[in-house]
Amino acid sequence: MKDKAKSQYLWGLFFLGLCLLNYPLLSLYNIQAKWLGVPALYFWVFFIWLLIIILTYWIIKKTDSSKDAQ
């Protein structure tokens, strides 16, 4: 993956995370329900946070590591 494409994917992921962790969507999960014993709002925030971390790791690992070894 080229550096420009990687940069664009990371910026896209940043803005996706910004939208998912912003007020309008978070207010949908501000309810009294519990999922797996955790309040729905906390579950949603930590699930999206974990998903962003995993996707960031995947995008960075997708770069050509042989180029860095030289």
mmCIF file of N, CA and C in Angstrom:
data_model
loop_
_atom_site.group_PDB
_atom_site.id
_atom_site.type_symbol
_atom_site.label_atom_id
_atom_site.label_comp_id
_atom_site.label_asym_id
_atom_site.label_seq_id
_atom_site.Cartn_x
_atom_site.Cartn_y
_atom_site.Cartn_z
ATOM 1 N N MET A 1 0.854 -1.167 0.000
ATOM 2 C CA MET A 1 0.000 0.000 0.000
ATOM 3 C C MET A 1 0.901 1.232 0.000
ATOM 4 N N LYS A 2 0.596 2.180 -0.819
ATOM 5 C CA LYS A 2 1.393 3.396 -0.893
ATOM 6 C C LYS A 2 1.115 4.287 0.315
ATOM 7 N N ASP A 3 2.089 5.140 0.614
ATOM 8 C CA ASP A 3 1.949 6.024 1.775
ATOM 9 C C ASP A 3 0.768 6.972 1.636
ATOM 10 N N LYS A 4 0.508 7.439 0.419
ATOM 11 C CA LYS A 4 -0.619 8.357 0.218
ATOM 12 C C LYS A 4 -1.941 7.653 0.478
ATOM 13 N N ALA A 5 -2.064 6.418 -0.008
ATOM 14 C CA ALA A 5 -3.296 5.658 0.219
ATOM 15 C C ALA A 5 -3.454 5.339 1.702
ATOM 16 N N LYS A 6 -2.340 4.976 2.359
ATOM 17 C CA LYS A 6 -2.398 4.683 3.792
ATOM 18 C C LYS A 6 -2.857 5.912 4.561
ATOM 19 N N SER A 7 -2.324 7.059 4.196
ATOM 20 C CA SER A 7 -2.709 8.297 4.857
ATOM 21 C C SER A 7 -4.198 8.585 4.663
ATOM 22 N N GLN A 8 -4.688 8.351 3.468
ATOM 23 C CA GLN A 8 -6.105 8.588 3.197
ATOM 24 C C GLN A 8 -6.999 7.631 3.983
ATOM 25 N N TYR A 9 -6.588 6.363 4.093
ATOM 26 C CA TYR A 9 -7.352 5.401 4.880
ATOM 27 C C TYR A 9 -7.369 5.781 6.361
ATOM 28 N N LEU A 10 -6.239 6.227 6.865
ATOM 29 C CA LEU A 10 -6.182 6.614 8.272
ATOM 30 C C LEU A 10 -7.026 7.858 8.545
ATOM 31 N N TRP A 11 -7.004 8.822 7.626
ATOM 32 C CA TRP A 11 -7.860 10.000 7.794
ATOM 33 C C TRP A 11 -9.342 9.618 7.725
ATOM 34 N N GLY A 12 -9.664 8.724 6.796
ATOM 35 C CA GLY A 12 -11.044 8.252 6.693
ATOM 36 C C GLY A 12 -11.492 7.544 7.960
ATOM 37 N N LEU A 13 -10.611 6.733 8.520
ATOM 38 C CA LEU A 13 -10.919 6.040 9.771
ATOM 39 C C LEU A 13 -11.084 7.033 10.917
ATOM 40 N N PHE A 14 -10.254 8.055 10.933
ATOM 41 C CA PHE A 14 -10.376 9.095 11.959
ATOM 42 C C PHE A 14 -11.750 9.770 11.904
ATOM 43 N N PHE A 15 -12.171 10.158 10.710
ATOM 44 C CA PHE A 15 -13.464 10.840 10.587
ATOM 45 C C PHE A 15 -14.638 9.892 10.844
ATOM 46 N N LEU A 16 -14.485 8.614 10.493
ATOM 47 C CA LEU A 16 -15.513 7.633 10.825
ATOM 48 C C LEU A 16 -15.648 7.501 12.330
ATOM 49 N N GLY A 17 -14.511 7.407 13.026
ATOM 50 C CA GLY A 17 -14.542 7.332 14.479
ATOM 51 C C GLY A 17 -15.120 8.587 15.101
ATOM 52 N N LEU A 18 -14.790 9.728 14.519
ATOM 53 C CA LEU A 18 -15.325 10.994 15.011
ATOM 54 C C LEU A 18 -16.852 11.020 14.900
ATOM 55 N N CYS A 19 -17.358 10.537 13.790
ATOM 56 C CA CYS A 19 -18.817 10.504 13.600
ATOM 57 C C CYS A 19 -19.484 9.483 14.516
ATOM 58 N N LEU A 20 -18.879 8.300 14.650
ATOM 59 C CA LEU A 20 -19.485 7.254 15.470
ATOM 60 C C LEU A 20 -19.458 7.576 16.956
ATOM 61 N N LEU A 21 -18.479 8.334 17.401
ATOM 62 C CA LEU A 21 -18.361 8.652 18.823
ATOM 63 C C LEU A 21 -18.818 10.073 19.137
ATOM 64 N N ASN A 22 -19.691 10.617 18.303
ATOM 65 C CA ASN A 22 -20.201 11.964 18.500
ATOM 66 C C ASN A 22 -21.635 11.903 19.029
ATOM 67 N N TYR A 23 -22.171 13.031 19.405
ATOM 68 C CA TYR A 23 -23.451 13.115 20.101
ATOM 69 C C TYR A 23 -24.624 12.391 19.439
ATOM 70 N N PRO A 24 -24.961 12.624 18.191
ATOM 71 C CA PRO A 24 -26.215 12.022 17.708
ATOM 72 C C PRO A 24 -26.256 10.500 17.815
ATOM 73 N N LEU A 25 -25.184 9.825 17.491
ATOM 74 C CA LEU A 25 -25.201 8.367 17.578
ATOM 75 C C LEU A 25 -25.073 7.882 19.022
ATOM 76 N N LEU A 26 -24.306 8.579 19.833
ATOM 77 C CA LEU A 26 -24.182 8.156 21.225
ATOM 78 C C LEU A 26 -25.500 8.295 21.974
ATOM 79 N N SER A 27 -26.308 9.257 21.604
ATOM 80 C CA SER A 27 -27.584 9.434 22.295
ATOM 81 C C SER A 27 -28.544 8.277 22.012
ATOM 82 N N LEU A 28 -28.334 7.558 20.910
ATOM 83 C CA LEU A 28 -29.174 6.395 20.619
ATOM 84 C C LEU A 28 -28.970 5.280 21.644
ATOM 85 N N TYR A 29 -27.777 5.206 22.208
ATOM 86 C CA TYR A 29 -27.459 4.130 23.145
ATOM 87 C C TYR A 29 -27.473 4.578 24.602
ATOM 88 N N ASN A 30 -27.942 5.769 24.860
ATOM 89 C CA ASN A 30 -28.057 6.253 26.232
ATOM 90 C C ASN A 30 -29.381 5.767 26.812
ATOM 91 N N ILE A 31 -29.463 4.458 27.015
ATOM 92 C CA ILE A 31 -30.679 3.818 27.521
ATOM 93 C C ILE A 31 -30.321 3.022 28.766
ATOM 94 N N GLN A 32 -31.316 2.521 29.457
ATOM 95 C CA GLN A 32 -31.106 1.790 30.697
ATOM 96 C C GLN A 32 -30.737 0.323 30.477
ATOM 97 N N ALA A 33 -30.740 -0.144 29.249
ATOM 98 C CA ALA A 33 -30.453 -1.554 28.963
ATOM 99 C C ALA A 33 -29.000 -1.885 29.243
ATOM 100 N N LYS A 34 -28.765 -3.159 29.528
ATOM 101 C CA LYS A 34 -27.396 -3.639 29.750
ATOM 102 C C LYS A 34 -27.117 -4.766 28.767
ATOM 103 N N TRP A 35 -25.931 -4.737 28.183
ATOM 104 C CA TRP A 35 -25.482 -5.790 27.281
ATOM 105 C C TRP A 35 -24.294 -6.468 27.932
ATOM 106 N N LEU A 36 -24.406 -7.740 28.177
ATOM 107 C CA LEU A 36 -23.351 -8.517 28.844
ATOM 108 C C LEU A 36 -23.001 -7.922 30.202
ATOM 109 N N GLY A 37 -23.982 -7.357 30.878
ATOM 110 C CA GLY A 37 -23.775 -6.786 32.198
ATOM 111 C C GLY A 37 -23.202 -5.378 32.191
ATOM 112 N N VAL A 38 -22.996 -4.807 31.019
ATOM 113 C CA VAL A 38 -22.417 -3.464 30.894
ATOM 114 C C VAL A 38 -23.488 -2.536 30.316
ATOM 115 N N PRO A 39 -23.613 -1.327 30.849
ATOM 116 C CA PRO A 39 -24.586 -0.392 30.263
ATOM 117 C C PRO A 39 -24.343 -0.208 28.759
ATOM 118 N N ALA A 40 -25.415 -0.069 28.006
ATOM 119 C CA ALA A 40 -25.341 -0.033 26.546
ATOM 120 C C ALA A 40 -24.427 1.079 26.036
ATOM 121 N N LEU A 41 -24.456 2.231 26.663
ATOM 122 C CA LEU A 41 -23.623 3.350 26.213
ATOM 123 C C LEU A 41 -22.138 3.023 26.360
ATOM 124 N N TYR A 42 -21.740 2.471 27.490
ATOM 125 C CA TYR A 42 -20.334 2.116 27.698
ATOM 126 C C TYR A 42 -19.911 1.000 26.747
ATOM 127 N N PHE A 43 -20.795 0.034 26.562
ATOM 128 C CA PHE A 43 -20.494 -1.064 25.650
ATOM 129 C C PHE A 43 -20.249 -0.531 24.245
ATOM 130 N N TRP A 44 -21.088 0.384 23.784
ATOM 131 C CA TRP A 44 -20.966 0.974 22.448
ATOM 132 C C TRP A 44 -19.652 1.750 22.317
ATOM 133 N N VAL A 45 -19.334 2.579 23.281
ATOM 134 C CA VAL A 45 -18.119 3.403 23.220
ATOM 135 C C VAL A 45 -16.879 2.522 23.167
ATOM 136 N N PHE A 46 -16.797 1.531 24.050
ATOM 137 C CA PHE A 46 -15.605 0.692 24.081
ATOM 138 C C PHE A 46 -15.529 -0.249 22.886
ATOM 139 N N PHE A 47 -16.660 -0.691 22.349
ATOM 140 C CA PHE A 47 -16.657 -1.525 21.153
ATOM 141 C C PHE A 47 -16.148 -0.737 19.944
ATOM 142 N N ILE A 48 -16.637 0.481 19.752
ATOM 143 C CA ILE A 48 -16.186 1.315 18.641
ATOM 144 C C ILE A 48 -14.717 1.682 18.815
ATOM 145 N N TRP A 49 -14.304 1.977 20.020
ATOM 146 C CA TRP A 49 -12.904 2.299 20.311
ATOM 147 C C TRP A 49 -12.000 1.126 19.952
ATOM 148 N N LEU A 50 -12.376 -0.089 20.355
ATOM 149 C CA LEU A 50 -11.613 -1.287 20.026
ATOM 150 C C LEU A 50 -11.587 -1.524 18.517
ATOM 151 N N LEU A 51 -12.705 -1.317 17.861
ATOM 152 C CA LEU A 51 -12.776 -1.487 16.411
ATOM 153 C C LEU A 51 -11.846 -0.508 15.687
ATOM 154 N N ILE A 52 -11.791 0.732 16.148
ATOM 155 C CA ILE A 52 -10.899 1.728 15.546
ATOM 156 C C ILE A 52 -9.436 1.326 15.743
ATOM 157 N N ILE A 53 -9.099 0.830 16.921
ATOM 158 C CA ILE A 53 -7.726 0.392 17.176
ATOM 159 C C ILE A 53 -7.356 -0.775 16.267
ATOM 160 N N ILE A 54 -8.241 -1.753 16.130
ATOM 161 C CA ILE A 54 -7.966 -2.913 15.279
ATOM 162 C C ILE A 54 -7.825 -2.499 13.825
ATOM 163 N N LEU A 55 -8.701 -1.632 13.347
ATOM 164 C CA LEU A 55 -8.608 -1.178 11.955
ATOM 165 C C LEU A 55 -7.350 -0.355 11.714
ATOM 166 N N THR A 56 -6.950 0.458 12.677
ATOM 167 C CA THR A 56 -5.710 1.224 12.547
ATOM 168 C C THR A 56 -4.517 0.293 12.458
ATOM 169 N N TYR A 57 -4.474 -0.710 13.311
ATOM 170 C CA TYR A 57 -3.399 -1.701 13.281
ATOM 171 C C TYR A 57 -3.365 -2.412 11.938
ATOM 172 N N TRP A 58 -4.524 -2.789 11.431
ATOM 173 C CA TRP A 58 -4.604 -3.506 10.151
ATOM 174 C C TRP A 58 -4.125 -2.621 8.994
ATOM 175 N N ILE A 59 -4.497 -1.356 8.983
ATOM 176 C CA ILE A 59 -4.062 -0.443 7.923
ATOM 177 C C ILE A 59 -2.550 -0.246 7.968
ATOM 178 N N ILE A 60 -1.998 -0.077 9.157
ATOM 179 C CA ILE A 60 -0.567 0.146 9.276
ATOM 180 C C ILE A 60 0.214 -1.110 8.920
ATOM 181 N N LYS A 61 -0.268 -2.289 9.321
ATOM 182 C CA LYS A 61 0.413 -3.540 9.004
ATOM 183 C C LYS A 61 0.333 -3.873 7.514
ATOM 184 N N LYS A 62 -0.651 -3.336 6.827
ATOM 185 C CA LYS A 62 -0.829 -3.610 5.406
ATOM 186 C C LYS A 62 0.258 -2.941 4.566
ATOM 187 N N THR A 63 0.993 -1.991 5.143
ATOM 188 C CA THR A 63 2.069 -1.334 4.401
ATOM 189 C C THR A 63 3.188 -2.325 4.144
ATOM 190 N N ASP A 64 3.989 -2.051 3.177
ATOM 191 C CA ASP A 64 5.085 -2.933 2.784
ATOM 192 C C ASP A 64 6.211 -2.834 3.811
ATOM 193 N N SER A 65 6.370 -3.862 4.636
ATOM 194 C CA SER A 65 7.399 -3.825 5.674
ATOM 195 C C SER A 65 8.795 -4.053 5.105
ATOM 196 N N SER A 66 8.898 -4.616 3.903
ATOM 197 C CA SER A 66 10.219 -4.826 3.306
ATOM 198 C C SER A 66 10.854 -3.492 2.924
ATOM 199 N N LYS A 67 10.038 -2.491 2.649
ATOM 200 C CA LYS A 67 10.547 -1.158 2.319
ATOM 201 C C LYS A 67 11.208 -0.534 3.548
ATOM 202 N N ASP A 68 10.669 -0.797 4.742
ATOM 203 C CA ASP A 68 11.233 -0.245 5.962
ATOM 204 C C ASP A 68 12.525 -0.938 6.371
ATOM 205 N N ALA A 69 12.728 -2.176 5.943
ATOM 206 C CA ALA A 69 13.899 -2.948 6.365
ATOM 207 C C ALA A 69 15.162 -2.487 5.659
ATOM 208 N N GLN A 70 15.053 -1.806 4.551
ATOM 209 C CA GLN A 70 16.252 -1.402 3.790
ATOM 210 C C GLN A 70 16.901 -0.181 4.356
#
